[in-house]
PDB file of C-alpha atoms in Angstrom:
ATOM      1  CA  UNK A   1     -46.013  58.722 157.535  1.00  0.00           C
ATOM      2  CA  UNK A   2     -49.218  57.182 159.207  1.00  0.00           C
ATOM      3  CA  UNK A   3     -48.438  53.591 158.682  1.00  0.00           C
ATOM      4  CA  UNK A   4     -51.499  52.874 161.015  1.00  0.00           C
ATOM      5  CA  UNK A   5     -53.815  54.276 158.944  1.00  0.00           C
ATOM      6  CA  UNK A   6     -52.649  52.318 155.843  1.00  0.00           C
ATOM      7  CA  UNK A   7     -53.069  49.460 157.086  1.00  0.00           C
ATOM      8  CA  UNK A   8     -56.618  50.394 158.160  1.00  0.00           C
ATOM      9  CA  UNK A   9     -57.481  51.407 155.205  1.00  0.00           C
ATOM     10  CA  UNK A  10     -55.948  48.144 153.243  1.00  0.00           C
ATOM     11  CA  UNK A  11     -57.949  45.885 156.177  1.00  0.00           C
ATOM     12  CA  UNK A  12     -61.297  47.835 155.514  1.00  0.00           C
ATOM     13  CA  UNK A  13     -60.866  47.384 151.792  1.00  0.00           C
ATOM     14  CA  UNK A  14     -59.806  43.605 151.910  1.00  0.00           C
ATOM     15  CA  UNK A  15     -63.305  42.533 154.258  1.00  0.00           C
ATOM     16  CA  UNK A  16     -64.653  44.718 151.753  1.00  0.00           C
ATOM     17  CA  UNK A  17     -64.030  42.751 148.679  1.00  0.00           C
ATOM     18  CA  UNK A  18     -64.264  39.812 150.912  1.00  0.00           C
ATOM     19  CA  UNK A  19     -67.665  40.016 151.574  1.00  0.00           C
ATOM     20  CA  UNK A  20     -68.473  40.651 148.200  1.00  0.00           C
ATOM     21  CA  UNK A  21     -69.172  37.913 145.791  1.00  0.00           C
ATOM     22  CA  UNK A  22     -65.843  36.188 145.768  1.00  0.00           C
ATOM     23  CA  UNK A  23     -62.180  37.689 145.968  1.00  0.00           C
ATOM     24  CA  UNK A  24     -61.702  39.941 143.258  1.00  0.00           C
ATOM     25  CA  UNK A  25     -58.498  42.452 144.392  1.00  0.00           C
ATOM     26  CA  UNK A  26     -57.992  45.168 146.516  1.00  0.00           C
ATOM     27  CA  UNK A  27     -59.299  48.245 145.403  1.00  0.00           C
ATOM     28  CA  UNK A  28     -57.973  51.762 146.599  1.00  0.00           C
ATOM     29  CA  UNK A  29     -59.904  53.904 148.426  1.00  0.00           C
ATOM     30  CA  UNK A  30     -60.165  57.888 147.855  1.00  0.00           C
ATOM     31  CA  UNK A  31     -58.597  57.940 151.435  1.00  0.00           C
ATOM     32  CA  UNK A  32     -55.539  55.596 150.457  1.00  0.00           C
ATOM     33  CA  UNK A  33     -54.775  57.999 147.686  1.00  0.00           C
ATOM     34  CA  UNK A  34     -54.745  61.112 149.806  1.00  0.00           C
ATOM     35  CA  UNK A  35     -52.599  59.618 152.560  1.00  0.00           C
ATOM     36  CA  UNK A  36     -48.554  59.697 152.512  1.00  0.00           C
ATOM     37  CA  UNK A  37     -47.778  56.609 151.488  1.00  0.00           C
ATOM     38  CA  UNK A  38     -44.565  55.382 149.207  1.00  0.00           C
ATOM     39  CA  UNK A  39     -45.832  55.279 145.650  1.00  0.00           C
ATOM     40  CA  UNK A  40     -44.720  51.441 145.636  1.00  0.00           C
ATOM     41  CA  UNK A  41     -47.355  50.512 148.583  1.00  0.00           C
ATOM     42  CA  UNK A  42     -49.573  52.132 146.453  1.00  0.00           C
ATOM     43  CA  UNK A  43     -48.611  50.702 143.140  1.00  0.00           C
ATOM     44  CA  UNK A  44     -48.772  46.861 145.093  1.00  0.00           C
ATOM     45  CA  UNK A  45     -52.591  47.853 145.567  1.00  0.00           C
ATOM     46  CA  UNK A  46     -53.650  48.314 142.045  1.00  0.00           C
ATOM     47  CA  UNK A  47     -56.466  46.288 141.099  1.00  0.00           C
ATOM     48  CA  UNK A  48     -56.013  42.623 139.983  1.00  0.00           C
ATOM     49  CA  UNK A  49     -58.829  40.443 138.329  1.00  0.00           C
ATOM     50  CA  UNK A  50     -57.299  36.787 138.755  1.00  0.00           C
ATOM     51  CA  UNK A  51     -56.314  34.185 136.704  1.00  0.00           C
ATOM     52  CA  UNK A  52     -60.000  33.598 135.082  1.00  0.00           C
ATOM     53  CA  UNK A  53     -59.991  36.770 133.292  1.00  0.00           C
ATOM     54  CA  UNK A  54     -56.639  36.688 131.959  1.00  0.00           C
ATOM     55  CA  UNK A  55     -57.944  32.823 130.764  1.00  0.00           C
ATOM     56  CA  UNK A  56     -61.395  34.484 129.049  1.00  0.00           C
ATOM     57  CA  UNK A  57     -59.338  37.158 127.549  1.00  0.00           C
ATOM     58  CA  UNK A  58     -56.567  34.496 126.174  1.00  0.00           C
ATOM     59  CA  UNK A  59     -59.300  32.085 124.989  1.00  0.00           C
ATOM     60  CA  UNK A  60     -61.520  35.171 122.914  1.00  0.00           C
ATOM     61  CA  UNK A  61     -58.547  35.996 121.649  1.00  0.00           C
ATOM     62  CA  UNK A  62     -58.144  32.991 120.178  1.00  0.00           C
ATOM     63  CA  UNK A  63     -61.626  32.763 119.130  1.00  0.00           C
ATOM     64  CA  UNK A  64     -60.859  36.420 117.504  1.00  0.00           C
ATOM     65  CA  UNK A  65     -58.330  35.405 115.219  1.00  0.00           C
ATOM     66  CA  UNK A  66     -60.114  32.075 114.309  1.00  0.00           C
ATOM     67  CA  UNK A  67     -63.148  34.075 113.102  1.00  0.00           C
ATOM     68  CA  UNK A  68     -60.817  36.407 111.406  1.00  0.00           C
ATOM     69  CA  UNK A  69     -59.311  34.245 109.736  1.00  0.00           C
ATOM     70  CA  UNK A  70     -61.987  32.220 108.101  1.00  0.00           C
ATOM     71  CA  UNK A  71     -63.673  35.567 107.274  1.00  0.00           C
ATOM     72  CA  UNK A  72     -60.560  36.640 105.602  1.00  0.00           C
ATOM     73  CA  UNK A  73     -60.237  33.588 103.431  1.00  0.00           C
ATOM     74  CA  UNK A  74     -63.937  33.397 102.469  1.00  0.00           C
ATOM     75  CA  UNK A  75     -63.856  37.096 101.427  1.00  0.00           C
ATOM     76  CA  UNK A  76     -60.756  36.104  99.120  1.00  0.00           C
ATOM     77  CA  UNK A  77     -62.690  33.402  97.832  1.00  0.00           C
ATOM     78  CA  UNK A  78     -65.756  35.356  97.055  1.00  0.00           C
ATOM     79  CA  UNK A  79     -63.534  38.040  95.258  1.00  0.00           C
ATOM     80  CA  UNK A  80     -62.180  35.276  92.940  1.00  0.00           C
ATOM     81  CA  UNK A  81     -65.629  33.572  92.029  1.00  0.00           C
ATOM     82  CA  UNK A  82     -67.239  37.168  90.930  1.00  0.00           C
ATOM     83  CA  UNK A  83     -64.069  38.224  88.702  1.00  0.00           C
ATOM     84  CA  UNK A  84     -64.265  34.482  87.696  1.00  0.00           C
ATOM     85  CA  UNK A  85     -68.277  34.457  87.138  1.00  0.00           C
ATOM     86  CA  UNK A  86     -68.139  37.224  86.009  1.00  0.00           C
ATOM     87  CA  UNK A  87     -71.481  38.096  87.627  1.00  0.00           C
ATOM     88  CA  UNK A  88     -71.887  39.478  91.651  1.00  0.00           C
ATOM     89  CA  UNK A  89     -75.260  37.949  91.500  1.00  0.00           C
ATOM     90  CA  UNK A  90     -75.361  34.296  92.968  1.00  0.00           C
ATOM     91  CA  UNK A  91     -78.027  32.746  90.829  1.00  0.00           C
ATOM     92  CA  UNK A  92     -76.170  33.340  87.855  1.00  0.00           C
ATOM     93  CA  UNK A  93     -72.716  32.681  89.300  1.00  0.00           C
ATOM     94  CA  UNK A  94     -73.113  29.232  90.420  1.00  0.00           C
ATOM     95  CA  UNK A  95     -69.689  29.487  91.982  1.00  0.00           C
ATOM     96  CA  UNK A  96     -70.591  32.373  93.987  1.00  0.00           C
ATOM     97  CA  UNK A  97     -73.729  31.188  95.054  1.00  0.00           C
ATOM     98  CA  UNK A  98     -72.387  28.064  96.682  1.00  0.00           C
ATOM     99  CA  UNK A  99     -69.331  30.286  98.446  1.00  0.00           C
ATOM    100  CA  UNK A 100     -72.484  32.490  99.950  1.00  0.00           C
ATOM    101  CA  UNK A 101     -74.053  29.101 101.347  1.00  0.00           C
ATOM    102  CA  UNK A 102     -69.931  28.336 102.966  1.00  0.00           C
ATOM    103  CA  UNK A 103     -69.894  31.379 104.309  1.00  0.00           C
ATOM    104  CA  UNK A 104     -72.990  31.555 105.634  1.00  0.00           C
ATOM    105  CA  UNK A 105     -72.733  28.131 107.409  1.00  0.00           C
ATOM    106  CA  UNK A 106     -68.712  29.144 108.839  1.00  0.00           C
ATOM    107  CA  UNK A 107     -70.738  31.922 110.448  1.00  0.00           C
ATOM    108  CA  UNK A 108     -69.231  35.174 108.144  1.00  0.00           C
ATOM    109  CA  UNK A 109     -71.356  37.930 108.767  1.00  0.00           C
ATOM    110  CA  UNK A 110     -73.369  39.088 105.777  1.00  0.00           C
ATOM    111  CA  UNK A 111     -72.457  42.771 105.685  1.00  0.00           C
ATOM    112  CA  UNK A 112     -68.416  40.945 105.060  1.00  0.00           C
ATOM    113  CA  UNK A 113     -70.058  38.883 102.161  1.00  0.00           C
ATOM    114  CA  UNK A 114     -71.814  42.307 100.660  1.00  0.00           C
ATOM    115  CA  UNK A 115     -68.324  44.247 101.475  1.00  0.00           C
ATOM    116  CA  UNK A 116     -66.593  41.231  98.801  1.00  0.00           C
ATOM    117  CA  UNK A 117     -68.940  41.650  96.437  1.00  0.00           C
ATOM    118  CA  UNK A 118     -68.899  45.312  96.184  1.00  0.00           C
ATOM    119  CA  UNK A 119     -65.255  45.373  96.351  1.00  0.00           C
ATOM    120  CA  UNK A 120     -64.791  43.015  93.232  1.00  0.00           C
ATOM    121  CA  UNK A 121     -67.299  44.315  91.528  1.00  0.00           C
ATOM    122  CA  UNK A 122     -64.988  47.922  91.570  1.00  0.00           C
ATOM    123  CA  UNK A 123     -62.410  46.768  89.503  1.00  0.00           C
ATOM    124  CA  UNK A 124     -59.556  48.094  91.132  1.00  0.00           C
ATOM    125  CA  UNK A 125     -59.056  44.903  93.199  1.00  0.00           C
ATOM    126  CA  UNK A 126     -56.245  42.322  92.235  1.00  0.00           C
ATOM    127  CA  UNK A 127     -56.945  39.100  91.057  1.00  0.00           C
ATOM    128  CA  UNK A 128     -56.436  36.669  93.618  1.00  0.00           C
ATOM    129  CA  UNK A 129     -55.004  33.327  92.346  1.00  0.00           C
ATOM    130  CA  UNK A 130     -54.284  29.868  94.061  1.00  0.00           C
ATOM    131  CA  UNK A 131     -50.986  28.751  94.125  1.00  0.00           C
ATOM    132  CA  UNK A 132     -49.435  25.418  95.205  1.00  0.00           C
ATOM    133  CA  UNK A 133     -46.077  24.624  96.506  1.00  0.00           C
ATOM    134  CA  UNK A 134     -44.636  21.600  97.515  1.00  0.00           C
ATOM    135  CA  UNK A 135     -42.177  21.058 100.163  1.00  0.00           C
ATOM    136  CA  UNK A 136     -40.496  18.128 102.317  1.00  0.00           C
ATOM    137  CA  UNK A 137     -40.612  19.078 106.443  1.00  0.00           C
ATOM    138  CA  UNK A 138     -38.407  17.247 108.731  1.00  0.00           C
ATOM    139  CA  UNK A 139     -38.267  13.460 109.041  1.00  0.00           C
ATOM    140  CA  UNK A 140     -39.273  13.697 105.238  1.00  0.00           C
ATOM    141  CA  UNK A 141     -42.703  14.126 105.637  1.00  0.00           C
ATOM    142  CA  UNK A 142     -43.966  15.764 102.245  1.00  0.00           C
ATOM    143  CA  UNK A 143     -46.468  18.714 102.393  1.00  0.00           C
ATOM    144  CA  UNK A 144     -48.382  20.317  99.354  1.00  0.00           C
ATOM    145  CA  UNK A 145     -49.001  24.017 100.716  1.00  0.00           C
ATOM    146  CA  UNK A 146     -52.363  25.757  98.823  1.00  0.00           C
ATOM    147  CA  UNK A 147     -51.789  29.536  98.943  1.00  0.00           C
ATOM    148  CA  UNK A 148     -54.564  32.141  97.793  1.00  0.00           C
ATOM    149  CA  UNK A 149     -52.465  35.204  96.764  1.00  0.00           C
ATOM    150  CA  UNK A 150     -52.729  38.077  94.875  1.00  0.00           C
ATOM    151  CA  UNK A 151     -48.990  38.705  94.751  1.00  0.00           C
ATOM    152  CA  UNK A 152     -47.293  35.417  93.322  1.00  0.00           C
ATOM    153  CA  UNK A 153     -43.614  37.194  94.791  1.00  0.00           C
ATOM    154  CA  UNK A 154     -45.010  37.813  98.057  1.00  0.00           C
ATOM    155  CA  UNK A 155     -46.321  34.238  98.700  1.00  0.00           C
ATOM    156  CA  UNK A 156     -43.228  32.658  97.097  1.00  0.00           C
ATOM    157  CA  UNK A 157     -41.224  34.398  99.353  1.00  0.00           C
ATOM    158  CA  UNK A 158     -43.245  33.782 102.523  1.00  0.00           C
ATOM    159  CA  UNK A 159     -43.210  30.236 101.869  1.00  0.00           C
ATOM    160  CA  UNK A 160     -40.409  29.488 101.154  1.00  0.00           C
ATOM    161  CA  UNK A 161     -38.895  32.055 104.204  1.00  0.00           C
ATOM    162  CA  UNK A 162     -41.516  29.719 106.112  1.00  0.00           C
ATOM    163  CA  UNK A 163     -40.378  26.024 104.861  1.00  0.00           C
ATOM    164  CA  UNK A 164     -36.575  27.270 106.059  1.00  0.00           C
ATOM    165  CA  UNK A 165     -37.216  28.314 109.186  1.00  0.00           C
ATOM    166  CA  UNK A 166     -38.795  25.194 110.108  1.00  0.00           C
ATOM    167  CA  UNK A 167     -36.048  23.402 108.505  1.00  0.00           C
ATOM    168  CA  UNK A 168     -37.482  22.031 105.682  1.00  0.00           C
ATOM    169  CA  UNK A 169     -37.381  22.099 102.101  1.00  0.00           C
ATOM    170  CA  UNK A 170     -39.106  24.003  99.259  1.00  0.00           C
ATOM    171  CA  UNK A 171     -39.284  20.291  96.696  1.00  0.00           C
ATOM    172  CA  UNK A 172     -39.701  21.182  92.722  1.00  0.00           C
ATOM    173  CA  UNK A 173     -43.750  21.014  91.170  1.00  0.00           C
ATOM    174  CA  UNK A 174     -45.283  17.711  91.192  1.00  0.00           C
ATOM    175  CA  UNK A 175     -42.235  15.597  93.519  1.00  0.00           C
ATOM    176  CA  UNK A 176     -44.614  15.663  96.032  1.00  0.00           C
ATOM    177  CA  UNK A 177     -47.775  15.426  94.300  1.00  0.00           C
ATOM    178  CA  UNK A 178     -46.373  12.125  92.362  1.00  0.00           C
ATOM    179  CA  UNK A 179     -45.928  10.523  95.491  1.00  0.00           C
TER     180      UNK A 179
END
């Protein structure tokens, strides 16, 4: 094994990426793959990007879900005021309309708006309802949990599985709410 020309080929590389806009990794040359080194030295040469891409990758995934999210919900929400309305357009479903203006300002594209529309306007959607639960979390603190749903066993069941976990307790309808 020419350990020599390893190393001379790891040196090159490093001033390489050196004098390149900042340290960025070591990157393995066609000449570093044909040579007869251990698969480990080449495996320890793989191409790293630091720390600040693993930070913008963390932090727009996190901005992902967010958007996700709030989509999600607003499409829900939209389903539920044209089976309520009772009309997909906005200027007779008051309710509707002023869900479009939400949306709009939370930054939900417009083709996801369209997509709820048409998809409660099929029919073969469930009807999403809001439920409300009402629990006690630790030190006593009372919660009252909103849930849009359109399986009432489902979201009872998450809850609740939820509330345990986190040691505290599912309270009966309107304990918490009197308070």
């Amino acid at each position: 094994m020419n350990w020599t020309r390893v190393l001379q080929v790891v040196s090159t590389t490093l001033l390489l990426a050196e004098n390149a806009q900042g340290f960025i990794g070591i990157y393995p040359t066609q000449s570093m793959a044909n040579t007869n080194a251990s698969p480990s030295l080449r495996e320890s040469l793989a191409l790293f990007m630091g720390r600040a891409a693993a930070v913008r990758a963390s932090t727009k995934a996190k901005t992902d879900a967010k958007k996700a999210k709030t989509n999600a919900v607003y499409g829900k929400k939209i389903i539920m005021a044209v089976k309520q309305g009772g009309s997909d357009d906005p200027n007779a479903n008051r309710l509707l309309g002023d869900l479009i203006k939400q949306a709009k300002a939370n930054s939900v594209p417009v083709d996801n708006i369209q997509r709820a529309i048409k998809k409660a306007t099929e029919g073969n959607v469930g009807d999403f309802k809001e439920k409300t639960f009402e629990a006690y979390g630790l030190g006593g603190a009372s919660m009252i949990i909103s849930v849009l749903t359109d399986n009432d066993n489902r979201a009872t069941a998450d809850v609740k599985s939820t509330v345990n976990k986190r040691n505290g307790k599912i309270a009966e309808q309107g304990s918490v709410a009197f308070m």
